[in-house]
């Protein structure tokens, strides 16, 4: 073969602008000639370029990272994790505001109505807040970033741990600030910490079996029931409720360790839980 379609004609051919009769001969030739087909593929680049522009367009339309996301990236958190954390509803202003309001009210009541050496209302409530926070940051019904979480390059368990640590750090920090507002009780006001860890880890460990809503609900209900029973059993006494005594704290620590162990041992279930919920 000595004749080939000219470069100019190939470009016109690729754009669909080549007119007969040149089009017919080009058609027939390109079908038979590998060299011109290769040249045509190169000449067809404008199509690829269009696709490239479309992709760039989509990129420019994507939401810009917010200040918290930029801060996370700046301190070394990988992009996709920073986006997940910044988009976690529990770590946003409204939820934090609600938690802070509840804590402030509880602290005020505890300081105003001082009936014993232990801020029972505060100690009863404080462990429920981290549990609720972790529960609310997990599961499709409550989480608008759930789809993103599912397609993110992280397995379900790792994602769960990243979010849990972030939410726990914030919730425990708020509880800690509230504790500072109860100086009259001394270290006794810190008796919420071990129950908080025990409730959160138990709620997470049970989530693959009972579901992301039922498990924390059941654990929260069990905590309230335990406190009510302890109150009835210790009626008339001036001492702290059993969960806030040394014995109760030891049990809470043991439960927290046990549940954390079960959680890690059953980590595979979380991927199935997440996959099954899609
Ligand atoms: Zn040719």
Tab-separated table of C-alpha atoms and ligand atoms in Angstrom:
chain	number	residue	atom	x	y	z
A	1	UNK	CA	0.000	0.000	0.000
A	2	UNK	CA	1.594	3.244	-1.061
A	3	UNK	CA	-1.243	5.706	-0.512
A	4	UNK	CA	-2.441	6.762	2.961
A	5	UNK	CA	-5.110	9.157	4.155
A	6	UNK	CA	-3.534	12.553	4.849
A	7	UNK	CA	-3.241	13.737	8.437
A	8	UNK	CA	-5.596	16.612	7.783
A	9	UNK	CA	-8.255	14.294	6.337
A	10	UNK	CA	-7.879	11.924	9.299
A	11	UNK	CA	-8.549	14.792	11.734
A	12	UNK	CA	-11.634	15.780	9.731
A	13	UNK	CA	-12.668	12.114	9.633
A	14	UNK	CA	-12.319	11.856	13.419
A	15	UNK	CA	-14.463	14.962	13.873
A	16	UNK	CA	-17.083	13.526	11.478
A	17	UNK	CA	-16.534	16.438	9.099
A	18	UNK	CA	-15.032	14.615	6.137
A	19	UNK	CA	-17.321	14.830	3.103
A	20	UNK	CA	-17.856	12.316	0.272
A	21	UNK	CA	-16.238	11.209	-1.936
A	22	UNK	CA	-13.070	11.596	0.193
A	23	UNK	CA	-15.050	10.092	3.121
A	24	UNK	CA	-15.784	6.912	1.142
A	25	UNK	CA	-12.213	6.327	0.163
A	26	UNK	CA	-11.027	7.142	3.684
A	27	UNK	CA	-13.625	4.705	5.086
A	28	UNK	CA	-12.483	1.920	2.790
A	29	UNK	CA	-8.806	2.622	3.402
A	30	UNK	CA	-8.950	2.927	7.192
A	31	UNK	CA	-10.795	-0.391	7.396
A	32	UNK	CA	-7.904	-2.071	5.584
A	33	UNK	CA	-4.889	-0.083	6.882
A	34	UNK	CA	-3.583	-0.529	10.425
A	35	UNK	CA	-1.212	2.421	10.147
A	36	UNK	CA	-4.042	4.856	9.328
A	37	UNK	CA	-6.242	3.372	12.077
A	38	UNK	CA	-3.422	4.123	14.539
A	39	UNK	CA	-3.090	7.634	13.157
A	40	UNK	CA	-6.868	8.028	13.413
A	41	UNK	CA	-6.794	7.015	17.077
A	42	UNK	CA	-4.271	9.806	17.692
A	43	UNK	CA	-6.273	12.274	15.653
A	44	UNK	CA	-9.344	11.368	17.746
A	45	UNK	CA	-7.679	12.942	20.798
A	46	UNK	CA	-10.112	15.891	20.907
A	47	UNK	CA	-12.746	13.437	22.179
A	48	UNK	CA	-10.467	12.370	25.025
A	49	UNK	CA	-9.736	16.024	25.674
A	50	UNK	CA	-13.471	16.724	25.989
A	51	UNK	CA	-13.775	13.946	28.531
A	52	UNK	CA	-10.847	15.458	30.381
A	53	UNK	CA	-12.549	18.855	30.484
A	54	UNK	CA	-15.728	17.237	31.785
A	55	UNK	CA	-13.781	15.569	34.574
A	56	UNK	CA	-12.062	18.825	35.449
A	57	UNK	CA	-15.449	20.537	35.474
A	58	UNK	CA	-16.813	17.991	37.941
A	59	UNK	CA	-13.727	18.485	40.076
A	60	UNK	CA	-14.299	22.240	40.179
A	61	UNK	CA	-17.959	21.715	41.097
A	62	UNK	CA	-17.059	19.421	44.032
A	63	UNK	CA	-17.634	20.980	47.474
A	64	UNK	CA	-14.614	22.745	48.882
A	65	UNK	CA	-13.186	21.362	52.131
A	66	UNK	CA	-14.409	23.220	55.203
A	67	UNK	CA	-12.101	24.702	57.872
A	68	UNK	CA	-12.193	21.607	60.099
A	69	UNK	CA	-11.339	19.360	57.140
A	70	UNK	CA	-8.456	21.622	56.099
A	71	UNK	CA	-7.184	21.636	59.693
A	72	UNK	CA	-7.291	17.826	59.836
A	73	UNK	CA	-5.377	17.562	56.554
A	74	UNK	CA	-2.844	20.104	57.779
A	75	UNK	CA	-2.099	18.084	60.933
A	76	UNK	CA	-1.429	15.029	58.775
A	77	UNK	CA	-4.788	13.211	58.556
A	78	UNK	CA	-5.177	11.612	55.078
A	79	UNK	CA	-7.650	13.373	52.738
A	80	UNK	CA	-10.361	10.736	52.663
A	81	UNK	CA	-10.316	10.259	56.448
A	82	UNK	CA	-10.403	14.017	57.013
A	83	UNK	CA	-13.456	14.282	54.759
A	84	UNK	CA	-15.223	11.455	56.610
A	85	UNK	CA	-14.496	12.996	60.005
A	86	UNK	CA	-15.487	16.491	58.924
A	87	UNK	CA	-18.726	15.079	57.505
A	88	UNK	CA	-19.544	13.064	60.638
A	89	UNK	CA	-22.812	14.686	61.790
A	90	UNK	CA	-21.954	14.135	65.452
A	91	UNK	CA	-18.831	16.287	65.142
A	92	UNK	CA	-20.774	19.253	63.808
A	93	UNK	CA	-21.886	22.328	65.701
A	94	UNK	CA	-25.530	21.475	66.331
A	95	UNK	CA	-24.853	18.170	68.035
A	96	UNK	CA	-21.979	19.557	70.088
A	97	UNK	CA	-24.199	22.465	71.108
A	98	UNK	CA	-26.927	20.096	72.284
A	99	UNK	CA	-24.465	18.009	74.309
A	100	UNK	CA	-22.917	21.117	75.848
A	101	UNK	CA	-26.390	22.444	76.779
A	102	UNK	CA	-27.344	19.153	78.467
A	103	UNK	CA	-24.057	19.114	80.397
A	104	UNK	CA	-24.359	22.740	81.499
A	105	UNK	CA	-27.911	22.162	82.759
A	106	UNK	CA	-26.845	18.998	84.599
A	107	UNK	CA	-23.879	20.742	86.190
A	108	UNK	CA	-26.083	23.646	87.320
A	109	UNK	CA	-28.626	21.266	88.865
A	110	UNK	CA	-25.853	19.238	90.530
A	111	UNK	CA	-24.311	22.363	92.025
A	112	UNK	CA	-27.647	23.879	93.087
A	113	UNK	CA	-29.316	20.798	94.587
A	114	UNK	CA	-26.467	19.233	96.455
A	115	UNK	CA	-27.939	16.266	98.327
A	116	UNK	CA	-24.905	14.019	98.789
A	117	UNK	CA	-21.183	13.780	98.168
A	118	UNK	CA	-21.795	12.428	94.690
A	119	UNK	CA	-23.266	14.355	91.716
A	120	UNK	CA	-25.538	11.408	90.901
A	121	UNK	CA	-27.524	13.030	88.097
A	122	UNK	CA	-24.348	14.126	86.303
A	123	UNK	CA	-22.688	10.746	86.802
A	124	UNK	CA	-25.778	8.965	85.498
A	125	UNK	CA	-26.054	11.119	82.390
A	126	UNK	CA	-22.412	11.650	81.408
A	127	UNK	CA	-21.738	8.014	80.336
A	128	UNK	CA	-24.783	8.079	78.029
A	129	UNK	CA	-23.489	10.989	75.928
A	130	UNK	CA	-20.434	9.242	74.408
A	131	UNK	CA	-22.568	6.128	73.821
A	132	UNK	CA	-25.191	8.173	71.980
A	133	UNK	CA	-22.524	10.062	70.034
A	134	UNK	CA	-20.851	6.897	68.787
A	135	UNK	CA	-24.212	5.288	67.975
A	136	UNK	CA	-25.333	8.362	66.027
A	137	UNK	CA	-22.128	8.427	64.001
A	138	UNK	CA	-22.691	4.940	62.668
A	139	UNK	CA	-25.364	3.415	60.470
A	140	UNK	CA	-27.205	4.363	57.271
A	141	UNK	CA	-30.389	5.781	58.816
A	142	UNK	CA	-28.554	8.544	60.636
A	143	UNK	CA	-25.515	9.234	58.545
A	144	UNK	CA	-25.660	11.230	55.289
A	145	UNK	CA	-22.044	10.295	54.508
A	146	UNK	CA	-22.860	6.589	54.816
A	147	UNK	CA	-22.552	5.933	51.065
A	148	UNK	CA	-19.233	7.707	51.039
A	149	UNK	CA	-18.119	5.652	54.014
A	150	UNK	CA	-19.040	2.444	52.212
A	151	UNK	CA	-17.074	3.278	49.075
A	152	UNK	CA	-14.135	4.832	50.935
A	153	UNK	CA	-10.923	2.772	50.815
A	154	UNK	CA	-11.329	1.619	54.415
A	155	UNK	CA	-12.804	-1.520	55.868
A	156	UNK	CA	-15.835	-1.125	58.090
A	157	UNK	CA	-13.979	-1.814	61.303
A	158	UNK	CA	-11.212	0.681	60.662
A	159	UNK	CA	-13.747	3.325	59.740
A	160	UNK	CA	-15.693	2.541	62.905
A	161	UNK	CA	-12.574	2.874	65.034
A	162	UNK	CA	-11.512	6.188	63.452
A	163	UNK	CA	-14.947	7.676	64.030
A	164	UNK	CA	-15.313	6.155	67.479
A	165	UNK	CA	-11.994	7.564	68.645
A	166	UNK	CA	-12.834	10.996	67.223
A	167	UNK	CA	-16.340	11.079	68.744
A	168	UNK	CA	-15.143	9.630	72.060
A	169	UNK	CA	-12.361	12.211	72.289
A	170	UNK	CA	-14.857	15.038	71.773
A	171	UNK	CA	-17.536	13.600	74.096
A	172	UNK	CA	-15.080	12.726	76.869
A	173	UNK	CA	-13.520	16.172	76.489
A	174	UNK	CA	-16.910	17.861	76.988
A	175	UNK	CA	-17.634	15.626	79.987
A	176	UNK	CA	-14.212	16.498	81.376
A	177	UNK	CA	-14.933	20.235	81.051
A	178	UNK	CA	-18.249	19.690	82.851
A	179	UNK	CA	-16.404	17.832	85.626
A	180	UNK	CA	-14.166	20.877	86.121
A	181	UNK	CA	-17.345	22.851	86.789
A	182	UNK	CA	-18.091	20.565	89.747
A	183	UNK	CA	-14.996	21.263	91.890
A	184	UNK	CA	-16.903	20.720	95.138
A	185	UNK	CA	-17.113	16.985	94.506
A	186	UNK	CA	-13.427	16.453	93.874
A	187	UNK	CA	-12.360	13.276	92.110
A	188	UNK	CA	-15.751	11.674	92.814
A	189	UNK	CA	-17.120	13.734	89.908
A	190	UNK	CA	-14.887	11.693	87.560
A	191	UNK	CA	-16.755	8.435	88.308
A	192	UNK	CA	-18.515	8.726	84.921
A	193	UNK	CA	-15.374	7.920	82.916
A	194	UNK	CA	-15.134	4.136	83.376
A	195	UNK	CA	-18.908	3.591	82.967
A	196	UNK	CA	-18.752	5.723	79.796
A	197	UNK	CA	-16.012	3.508	78.336
A	198	UNK	CA	-17.890	0.375	79.419
A	199	UNK	CA	-21.200	1.490	77.861
A	200	UNK	CA	-19.617	2.641	74.594
A	201	UNK	CA	-17.525	-0.489	74.072
A	202	UNK	CA	-20.426	-2.778	75.027
A	203	UNK	CA	-22.768	-0.940	72.666
A	204	UNK	CA	-20.248	-1.331	69.831
A	205	UNK	CA	-19.506	-4.974	70.610
A	206	UNK	CA	-23.223	-5.807	70.479
A	207	UNK	CA	-23.906	-3.783	67.312
A	208	UNK	CA	-23.138	-6.608	64.826
A	209	UNK	CA	-25.584	-8.903	66.657
A	210	UNK	CA	-28.369	-6.493	67.583
A	211	UNK	CA	-28.001	-3.738	64.988
A	212	UNK	CA	-26.541	-0.226	65.196
A	213	UNK	CA	-29.673	1.240	66.825
A	214	UNK	CA	-30.877	-1.531	69.124
A	215	UNK	CA	-27.462	-2.305	70.650
A	216	UNK	CA	-26.756	1.180	72.065
A	217	UNK	CA	-30.434	1.595	73.029
A	218	UNK	CA	-30.332	-1.658	74.979
A	219	UNK	CA	-27.044	-0.740	76.676
A	220	UNK	CA	-28.341	2.737	77.577
A	221	UNK	CA	-31.555	1.214	78.927
A	222	UNK	CA	-29.578	-1.320	80.968
A	223	UNK	CA	-27.484	1.528	82.486
A	224	UNK	CA	-30.580	3.480	83.537
A	225	UNK	CA	-32.215	0.319	84.929
A	226	UNK	CA	-29.052	-0.481	86.882
A	227	UNK	CA	-29.021	2.998	88.413
A	228	UNK	CA	-32.718	2.819	89.329
A	229	UNK	CA	-32.237	-0.603	90.952
A	230	UNK	CA	-29.158	0.668	92.820
A	231	UNK	CA	-31.152	3.670	93.996
A	232	UNK	CA	-34.043	1.534	95.284
A	233	UNK	CA	-31.632	-0.949	96.915
A	234	UNK	CA	-29.695	1.847	98.600
A	235	UNK	CA	-32.753	3.925	99.562
A	236	UNK	CA	-32.223	5.906	102.750
A	237	UNK	CA	-28.443	5.628	102.570
A	238	UNK	CA	-26.397	8.754	101.990
A	239	UNK	CA	-23.576	6.996	100.099
A	240	UNK	CA	-22.957	6.881	96.370
A	241	UNK	CA	-24.885	4.510	94.104
A	242	UNK	CA	-23.122	1.183	93.596
A	243	UNK	CA	-21.774	1.993	90.074
A	244	UNK	CA	-19.931	4.998	91.511
A	245	UNK	CA	-18.269	3.137	94.388
A	246	UNK	CA	-14.827	1.552	94.109
A	247	UNK	CA	-16.435	-1.842	93.450
A	248	UNK	CA	-18.697	-0.441	90.743
A	249	UNK	CA	-15.766	1.317	89.077
A	250	UNK	CA	-13.758	-1.912	89.050
A	251	UNK	CA	-16.675	-3.734	87.438
A	252	UNK	CA	-17.032	-0.956	84.858
A	253	UNK	CA	-13.324	-1.207	84.000
A	254	UNK	CA	-13.612	-4.995	83.632
A	255	UNK	CA	-16.682	-4.654	81.388
A	256	UNK	CA	-14.894	-2.052	79.246
A	257	UNK	CA	-11.851	-4.307	78.750
A	258	UNK	CA	-14.008	-7.374	78.061
A	259	UNK	CA	-16.206	-5.559	75.543
A	260	UNK	CA	-13.187	-4.033	73.799
A	261	UNK	CA	-11.732	-7.540	73.487
A	262	UNK	CA	-14.996	-8.880	72.024
A	263	UNK	CA	-15.117	-5.911	69.677
A	264	UNK	CA	-11.659	-6.588	68.256
A	265	UNK	CA	-12.266	-10.364	68.134
A	266	UNK	CA	-15.457	-9.808	66.103
A	267	UNK	CA	-14.073	-7.121	63.800
A	268	UNK	CA	-14.956	-9.081	60.650
A	269	UNK	CA	-18.649	-8.784	61.524
A	270	UNK	CA	-18.538	-5.038	61.005
A	271	UNK	CA	-17.635	-5.363	57.343
A	272	UNK	CA	-20.555	-7.722	56.898
A	273	UNK	CA	-22.843	-5.481	58.909
A	274	UNK	CA	-21.917	-2.568	56.697
A	275	UNK	CA	-22.007	-4.537	53.458
A	276	UNK	CA	-25.342	-6.114	54.348
A	277	UNK	CA	-26.972	-2.778	55.074
A	278	UNK	CA	-26.327	-1.335	51.594
B	1	LIG	ZN1	-3.080	3.952	5.272
